[in-house]
Amino acid sequence: MTQNQGSPARELTGRELATAIRTDAAERAAALAARGRPVRLAVVTATDDEASAWYVRSIVNAAGKVGIECEVADLGPGAEVGEIRDRLEALSADEWVSGIILQTPLPRGAKLEDLASSIVPAKDVDGANPLSLGRLASGLPAFAPATAEAVVRLLDHHGIPLSGRHAVVVGRSTVVGKPAAHLLLDRDATVTVCHSRTADLPAVTSAADVLVAAVGRIGLITPDHVRPGAVVVDVGTNQTEDGTLAGDVDPTVATRASALTPVPGGVGPVTTALLLAHTVQAAESLA
Amino acid sequence: MTQNQGSPARELTGRELATAIRTDAAERAAALAARGRPVRLAVVTATDDEASAWYVRSIVNAAGKVGIECEVADLGPGAEVGEIRDRLEALSADEWVSGIILQTPLPRGAKLEDLASSIVPAKDVDGANPLSLGRLASGLPAFAPATAEAVVRLLDHHGIPLSGRHAVVVGRSTVVGKPAAHLLLDRDATVTVCHSRTADLPAVTSAADVLVAAVGRIGLITPDHVRPGAVVVDVGTNQTEDGTLAGDVDPTVATRASALTPVPGGVGPVTTALLLAHTVQAAESLA
């Protein structure tokens, strides 16, 4: 990795890759539809959270554009755990449903990792079932959480090497940090996971050749967290007060990193495209 | 962590802890037997490997001492994958079997992670089913692989703090390195996983407050891999030419570390004790 000599970081945009993934998914979805097997994605939601509603609409919209039918099962914020579980089991058993997403946040007392056990792995297109994570960690075929996979796909797309490199993931969530760590490890990176209890975060993150920020705090990563010339992937999609999106990485990091994913337009569009690609892949396996 | 001023490292023995775990397991096994629910452990083996046979005998012996009946299903080195799977499924369904271990090595073409999917998680006392690993990584109740759990239990027993400390795990196996990383992360350590493809291993391991060696290569970890005063856990149990056991950590590391687990007598006895404790716990849940 060459040192950044004051020139701003290369922007690792996700739009081109997302378009390529969507184009491929659309072709394959059309082929399935022509054989009488339309691709269908079920989104189960049990919240009145506005950001969630916005995200679900964006999924429905994106799915429609690649020829995937989207069915939103809105159980409302008062849904019981048993009701959500029953719905996931019914969708798992429904031969016309290709993929299933359980949207967060969930009602109080419901835990994503627990409920997602009711999504059959073959349709678990966002890798939420603990079995999917366990299979991923064990080197067995499984759908990875789309966001975690988007990190590695974006790095690949831009020709960033991973083998033997030190990747540092900030954030240890089950949906992003942990699966991203496994995917990076699987690519022969040396992988460090840090989090809110890490002592001296800047010292740890400064060891990174590739730094992945997946915390959900605006601007947490500043230039003193970044080794000059490092590649930085910003997974954060935080709502600002004025309604725009901001990442976990402060924009001034661009003066220090050699390459940086933008927010929006970096990991986000690749994530959505991969969710759709997984759904098509699930439909192909089920067809 | 205080710097080691030339005095040899404190020996973090596992024998005392193993005895305590076995004593507790024996009492609970006796209570179950008194209620007509004897604890039974099934060991499935399909190899003529001598080290494996030795290990199985040691398990049978240790189980007997705490009042656990051990049933060894020796399918031989020529066993078919389907035959092993069928046996695991039958044992999973047998209400008189409390715990199941699938012994390695397996016949050519058989993969532990894949076959272990046939061990029902409630009886998966060595955490070999990918679902167990996924649940562990997701923060849900599950049996951890006994060796990985032994690492953390041994550190706890000797009062080594983990929260906020940097733990470096050398080795990324599904049975030790990866689950150990998850258990250390769960204890709020910052966790790095390195492996054969790691560039400059001594530089990475020297960042460790707690270094866990789980590679299976005699003496891989030398003093220049260790920060003065670090705590070193040696998971290696390698057979030497003269038939004794040797760890992954060179004995000279004792001049540099503040504390070091011996081989034999460190992680090993705790691992065996935990396997038995898990089996009793499984029996209690099934009773």
CSV table of C-alpha atoms in Angstrom, one decimal, chain B:
chain,number,residue,atom,x,y,z
B,1,MET,CA,0.4,-6.5,32.9
B,2,THR,CA,3.7,-6.1,34.6
B,3,GLN,CA,6.9,-6.6,32.7
B,4,ASN,CA,8.7,-9.8,33.4
B,5,GLN,CA,12.0,-9.0,35.1
B,6,GLY,CA,13.8,-12.1,34.1
B,7,SER,CA,12.0,-14.3,36.5
B,8,PRO,CA,10.3,-17.3,34.8
B,9,ALA,CA,6.7,-17.1,33.9
B,10,ARG,CA,4.0,-18.1,36.3
B,11,GLU,CA,2.7,-21.6,35.3
B,12,LEU,CA,-1.0,-21.5,34.6
B,13,THR,CA,-1.8,-25.1,35.4
B,14,GLY,CA,-5.1,-26.6,34.5
B,15,ARG,CA,-5.1,-29.5,36.9
B,16,GLU,CA,-6.8,-27.8,39.8
B,17,LEU,CA,-9.5,-26.3,37.7
B,18,ALA,CA,-10.1,-29.6,35.9
B,19,THR,CA,-10.5,-31.4,39.2
B,20,ALA,CA,-13.0,-28.8,40.4
B,21,ILE,CA,-15.0,-29.2,37.1
B,22,ARG,CA,-14.9,-33.0,37.3
B,23,THR,CA,-15.9,-33.0,41.0
B,24,ASP,CA,-19.0,-30.9,40.2
B,25,ALA,CA,-19.8,-33.0,37.2
B,26,ALA,CA,-19.6,-36.2,39.2
B,27,GLU,CA,-22.0,-34.9,41.8
B,28,ARG,CA,-24.5,-33.9,39.2
B,29,ALA,CA,-24.1,-37.1,37.3
B,30,ALA,CA,-24.7,-39.1,40.5
B,31,ALA,CA,-27.9,-37.0,41.2
B,32,LEU,CA,-29.2,-37.8,37.7
B,33,ALA,CA,-28.3,-41.5,38.0
B,34,ALA,CA,-30.2,-41.6,41.4
B,35,ARG,CA,-33.3,-40.3,39.5
B,36,GLY,CA,-32.9,-43.1,36.9
B,37,ARG,CA,-31.3,-40.9,34.3
B,38,PRO,CA,-27.7,-42.1,34.0
B,39,VAL,CA,-25.5,-39.8,31.9
B,40,ARG,CA,-24.3,-41.3,28.7
B,41,LEU,CA,-21.7,-40.0,26.2
B,42,ALA,CA,-21.4,-41.5,22.7
B,43,VAL,CA,-18.1,-41.2,20.9
B,44,VAL,CA,-18.3,-42.0,17.2
B,45,THR,CA,-15.0,-42.9,15.6
B,46,ALA,CA,-14.1,-43.9,12.0
B,47,THR,CA,-10.3,-44.1,12.0
B,48,ASP,CA,-7.5,-46.4,12.9
B,49,ASP,CA,-5.3,-43.4,13.9
B,50,GLU,CA,-3.4,-44.3,17.0
B,51,ALA,CA,-3.4,-40.8,18.6
B,52,SER,CA,-7.2,-40.8,18.2
B,53,ALA,CA,-7.5,-44.2,19.8
B,54,TRP,CA,-5.4,-43.0,22.7
B,55,TYR,CA,-7.6,-39.9,23.1
B,56,VAL,CA,-10.8,-41.9,23.0
B,57,ARG,CA,-9.5,-44.2,25.7
B,58,SER,CA,-8.6,-41.2,27.8
B,59,ILE,CA,-12.1,-39.9,27.4
B,60,VAL,CA,-13.7,-43.2,28.3
B,61,ASN,CA,-11.4,-43.4,31.4
B,62,ALA,CA,-12.2,-39.9,32.5
B,63,ALA,CA,-15.9,-40.3,31.9
B,64,GLY,CA,-16.0,-43.5,34.0
B,65,LYS,CA,-14.3,-41.7,36.9
B,66,VAL,CA,-17.1,-39.1,37.1
B,67,GLY,CA,-19.9,-41.6,36.6
B,68,ILE,CA,-20.6,-41.1,32.9
B,69,GLU,CA,-21.2,-44.2,30.8
B,70,CYS,CA,-19.2,-44.0,27.6
B,71,GLU,CA,-20.3,-45.8,24.4
B,72,VAL,CA,-17.7,-45.9,21.6
B,73,ALA,CA,-19.2,-46.5,18.2
B,74,ASP,CA,-16.2,-47.6,16.1
B,75,LEU,CA,-17.2,-47.5,12.5
B,76,GLY,CA,-13.7,-48.2,11.2
B,77,PRO,CA,-11.6,-46.3,8.8
B,78,GLY,CA,-13.6,-47.5,5.8
B,79,ALA,CA,-16.9,-46.1,7.0
B,80,GLU,CA,-19.0,-44.3,4.4
B,81,VAL,CA,-20.2,-40.7,5.0
B,82,GLY,CA,-23.8,-41.9,5.0
B,83,GLU,CA,-23.1,-44.5,7.6
B,84,ILE,CA,-21.5,-42.0,9.9
B,85,ARG,CA,-24.4,-39.6,9.4
B,86,ASP,CA,-27.0,-42.3,10.1
B,87,ARG,CA,-25.3,-43.2,13.3
B,88,LEU,CA,-25.1,-39.5,14.4
B,89,GLU,CA,-28.8,-39.1,13.7
B,90,ALA,CA,-29.7,-42.3,15.5
B,91,LEU,CA,-27.7,-41.2,18.6
B,92,SER,CA,-29.3,-37.8,18.4
B,93,ALA,CA,-32.7,-39.4,18.5
B,94,ASP,CA,-31.8,-41.9,21.3
B,95,GLU,CA,-33.3,-40.5,24.5
B,96,TRP,CA,-30.7,-42.4,26.6
B,97,VAL,CA,-27.8,-40.6,25.0
B,98,SER,CA,-26.9,-37.3,26.6
B,99,GLY,CA,-23.9,-36.2,24.6
B,100,ILE,CA,-22.3,-37.0,21.2
B,101,ILE,CA,-18.7,-36.5,20.0
B,102,LEU,CA,-17.6,-37.2,16.5
B,103,GLN,CA,-13.9,-38.1,16.6
B,104,THR,CA,-11.4,-36.9,14.0
B,105,PRO,CA,-9.6,-37.7,11.7
B,106,LEU,CA,-12.5,-38.8,9.5
B,107,PRO,CA,-12.3,-41.0,6.4
B,108,ARG,CA,-11.3,-39.3,3.1
B,109,GLY,CA,-14.2,-37.2,1.7
B,110,ALA,CA,-15.9,-36.7,5.1
B,111,LYS,CA,-15.8,-33.2,6.6
B,112,LEU,CA,-16.3,-32.7,10.3
B,113,GLU,CA,-18.3,-29.5,10.0
B,114,ASP,CA,-20.6,-31.1,7.5
B,115,LEU,CA,-21.2,-34.4,9.3
B,116,ALA,CA,-21.5,-32.6,12.7
B,117,SER,CA,-24.7,-31.0,11.3
B,118,SER,CA,-26.3,-34.3,12.1
B,119,ILE,CA,-25.6,-34.0,15.9
B,120,VAL,CA,-28.6,-32.4,17.5
B,121,PRO,CA,-27.4,-29.1,19.2
B,122,ALA,CA,-28.7,-30.2,22.6
B,123,LYS,CA,-26.2,-33.1,22.6
B,124,ASP,CA,-23.4,-31.4,20.7
B,125,VAL,CA,-21.1,-31.3,23.7
B,126,ASP,CA,-18.0,-30.5,21.7
B,127,GLY,CA,-19.7,-27.7,19.7
B,128,ALA,CA,-19.0,-29.3,16.4
B,129,ASN,CA,-22.3,-28.6,14.7
B,130,PRO,CA,-22.0,-25.3,12.6
B,131,LEU,CA,-25.3,-24.3,14.3
B,132,SER,CA,-23.6,-24.4,17.7
B,133,LEU,CA,-20.8,-22.1,16.4
B,134,GLY,CA,-23.4,-19.8,14.8
B,135,ARG,CA,-25.4,-19.6,18.0
B,136,LEU,CA,-22.2,-19.0,20.0
B,137,ALA,CA,-21.2,-16.1,17.6
B,138,SER,CA,-24.7,-14.8,17.8
B,139,GLY,CA,-24.8,-14.6,21.6
B,140,LEU,CA,-27.3,-17.5,21.9
B,141,PRO,CA,-27.0,-20.4,24.3
B,142,ALA,CA,-24.9,-23.2,22.7
B,143,PHE,CA,-22.1,-25.6,23.7
B,144,ALA,CA,-18.7,-24.2,22.7
B,145,PRO,CA,-16.0,-26.5,21.5
B,146,ALA,CA,-14.4,-27.7,24.8
B,147,THR,CA,-10.9,-26.7,23.8
B,148,ALA,CA,-11.9,-23.1,23.0
B,149,GLU,CA,-13.9,-22.8,26.2
B,150,ALA,CA,-11.0,-24.3,28.2
B,151,VAL,CA,-8.8,-21.3,27.1
B,152,VAL,CA,-11.2,-18.8,28.6
B,153,ARG,CA,-12.0,-20.8,31.7
B,154,LEU,CA,-8.3,-21.3,32.4
B,155,LEU,CA,-7.6,-17.5,32.1
B,156,ASP,CA,-10.6,-16.8,34.4
B,157,HIS,CA,-9.4,-19.4,36.9
B,158,HIS,CA,-6.0,-17.7,37.2
B,159,GLY,CA,-7.5,-14.2,37.4
B,160,ILE,CA,-6.3,-12.9,34.0
B,161,PRO,CA,-8.5,-10.0,32.9
B,162,LEU,CA,-9.8,-10.0,29.4
B,163,SER,CA,-12.0,-6.9,29.1
B,164,GLY,CA,-10.4,-4.2,26.9
B,165,ARG,CA,-7.2,-6.4,26.5
B,166,HIS,CA,-5.8,-7.4,23.2
B,167,ALA,CA,-6.1,-11.1,22.7
B,168,VAL,CA,-4.3,-12.6,19.6
B,169,VAL,CA,-5.2,-16.1,18.5
B,170,VAL,CA,-2.8,-17.9,16.2
B,171,GLY,CA,-4.7,-20.4,14.2
B,172,ARG,CA,-8.1,-20.2,12.5
B,173,SER,CA,-9.5,-23.7,12.8
B,174,THR,CA,-13.3,-24.2,13.2
B,175,VAL,CA,-12.7,-26.3,16.3
B,176,VAL,CA,-10.4,-24.0,18.2
B,177,GLY,CA,-9.2,-20.7,16.7
B,178,LYS,CA,-12.5,-19.3,15.5
B,179,PRO,CA,-14.7,-20.3,18.5
B,180,ALA,CA,-11.9,-19.1,20.9
B,181,ALA,CA,-12.0,-15.7,19.1
B,182,HIS,CA,-15.7,-15.5,19.6
B,183,LEU,CA,-15.5,-16.4,23.3
B,184,LEU,CA,-12.7,-13.8,23.8
B,185,LEU,CA,-14.7,-11.2,22.0
B,186,ASP,CA,-17.7,-12.0,24.1
B,187,ARG,CA,-15.6,-11.2,27.1
B,188,ASP,CA,-14.9,-7.7,25.7
B,189,ALA,CA,-11.3,-8.4,24.5
B,190,THR,CA,-10.1,-6.9,21.3
B,191,VAL,CA,-9.4,-9.9,19.2
B,192,THR,CA,-6.9,-10.6,16.4
B,193,VAL,CA,-6.9,-13.9,14.5
B,194,CYS,CA,-3.7,-14.8,12.6
B,195,HIS,CA,-2.6,-17.8,10.6
B,196,SER,CA,-0.2,-19.3,8.1
B,197,ARG,CA,-0.8,-16.4,5.7
B,198,THR,CA,-0.2,-13.6,8.2
B,199,ALA,CA,2.6,-11.3,7.1
B,200,ASP,CA,5.2,-10.8,9.9
B,201,LEU,CA,3.6,-13.0,12.6
B,202,PRO,CA,6.0,-11.9,15.4
B,203,ALA,CA,4.9,-8.2,14.9
B,204,VAL,CA,1.2,-9.1,15.1
B,205,THR,CA,1.6,-11.5,18.1
B,206,SER,CA,3.8,-9.0,19.9
B,207,ALA,CA,0.7,-6.7,20.2
B,208,ALA,CA,-1.0,-9.3,22.4
B,209,ASP,CA,-1.7,-8.9,26.1
B,210,VAL,CA,-3.0,-12.5,25.9
B,211,LEU,CA,-1.6,-14.7,23.2
B,212,VAL,CA,-3.3,-18.0,22.3
B,213,ALA,CA,-1.4,-20.5,20.2
B,214,ALA,CA,-3.6,-23.0,18.5
B,215,VAL,CA,-1.7,-24.1,15.4
B,216,GLY,CA,-0.4,-27.6,16.0
B,217,ARG,CA,3.3,-26.9,15.3
B,218,ILE,CA,5.9,-27.7,17.9
B,219,GLY,CA,7.7,-24.5,19.2
B,220,LEU,CA,6.2,-22.2,16.6
B,221,ILE,CA,5.9,-19.4,19.2
B,222,THR,CA,9.3,-18.2,20.3
B,223,PRO,CA,10.3,-15.4,22.6
B,224,ASP,CA,10.4,-12.9,19.7
B,225,HIS,CA,6.7,-13.5,19.2
B,226,VAL,CA,5.9,-12.4,22.7
B,227,ARG,CA,5.7,-9.0,24.3
B,228,PRO,CA,7.5,-9.0,27.7
B,229,GLY,CA,4.9,-9.6,30.4
B,230,ALA,CA,2.2,-11.1,28.1
B,231,VAL,CA,0.1,-14.1,29.1
B,232,VAL,CA,0.5,-17.1,26.8
B,233,VAL,CA,-2.0,-19.9,26.4
B,234,ASP,CA,-0.6,-23.0,24.6
B,235,VAL,CA,-3.3,-25.1,23.0
B,236,GLY,CA,-0.9,-27.3,21.1
B,237,THR,CA,-0.7,-30.9,21.9
B,238,ASN,CA,1.8,-32.2,19.4
B,239,GLN,CA,3.3,-35.7,19.6
B,240,THR,CA,7.1,-35.6,19.7
B,241,GLU,CA,9.2,-38.4,18.2
B,242,ASP,CA,9.9,-39.8,21.7
B,243,GLY,CA,6.2,-40.1,22.3
B,244,THR,CA,5.8,-37.2,24.7
B,245,LEU,CA,3.5,-34.2,24.2
B,246,ALA,CA,4.9,-30.7,23.2
B,247,GLY,CA,3.0,-27.5,22.8
B,248,ASP,CA,3.0,-24.8,20.1
B,249,VAL,CA,5.0,-22.6,22.4
B,250,ASP,CA,8.8,-23.0,22.8
B,251,PRO,CA,9.7,-23.4,26.5
B,252,THR,CA,12.1,-20.4,26.3
B,253,VAL,CA,9.0,-18.2,26.1
B,254,ALA,CA,8.8,-18.6,29.9
B,255,THR,CA,11.7,-16.2,30.1
B,256,ARG,CA,9.6,-13.4,28.5
B,257,ALA,CA,5.9,-14.1,29.3
B,258,SER,CA,4.5,-13.2,32.7
B,259,ALA,CA,2.4,-16.4,32.7
B,260,LEU,CA,2.2,-19.5,30.5
B,261,THR,CA,0.1,-22.6,30.4
B,262,PRO,CA,2.1,-25.9,30.5
B,263,VAL,CA,1.8,-28.7,28.0
B,264,PRO,CA,0.8,-31.2,29.2
B,265,GLY,CA,-1.2,-30.1,32.2
B,266,GLY,CA,-2.7,-26.8,31.0
B,267,VAL,CA,-5.5,-26.5,28.5
B,268,GLY,CA,-5.7,-30.3,28.0
B,269,PRO,CA,-7.2,-31.5,31.3
B,270,VAL,CA,-9.6,-28.6,31.4
B,271,THR,CA,-10.8,-29.5,27.9
B,272,THR,CA,-11.6,-33.1,28.9
B,273,ALA,CA,-13.3,-31.9,32.1
B,274,LEU,CA,-15.4,-29.5,30.2
B,275,LEU,CA,-16.5,-32.2,27.7
B,276,LEU,CA,-17.8,-34.2,30.7
B,277,ALA,CA,-19.4,-31.2,32.3
B,278,HIS,CA,-21.2,-30.4,29.0
B,279,THR,CA,-22.4,-34.0,28.8
B,280,VAL,CA,-23.9,-33.7,32.3
B,281,GLN,CA,-25.4,-30.4,31.5
B,282,ALA,CA,-27.0,-31.9,28.3
B,283,ALA,CA,-28.3,-34.7,30.4
B,284,GLU,CA,-29.9,-32.3,32.9
B,285,SER,CA,-31.6,-30.4,30.0
B,286,LEU,CA,-32.9,-33.6,28.5
B,287,ALA,CA,-34.0,-35.1,31.8
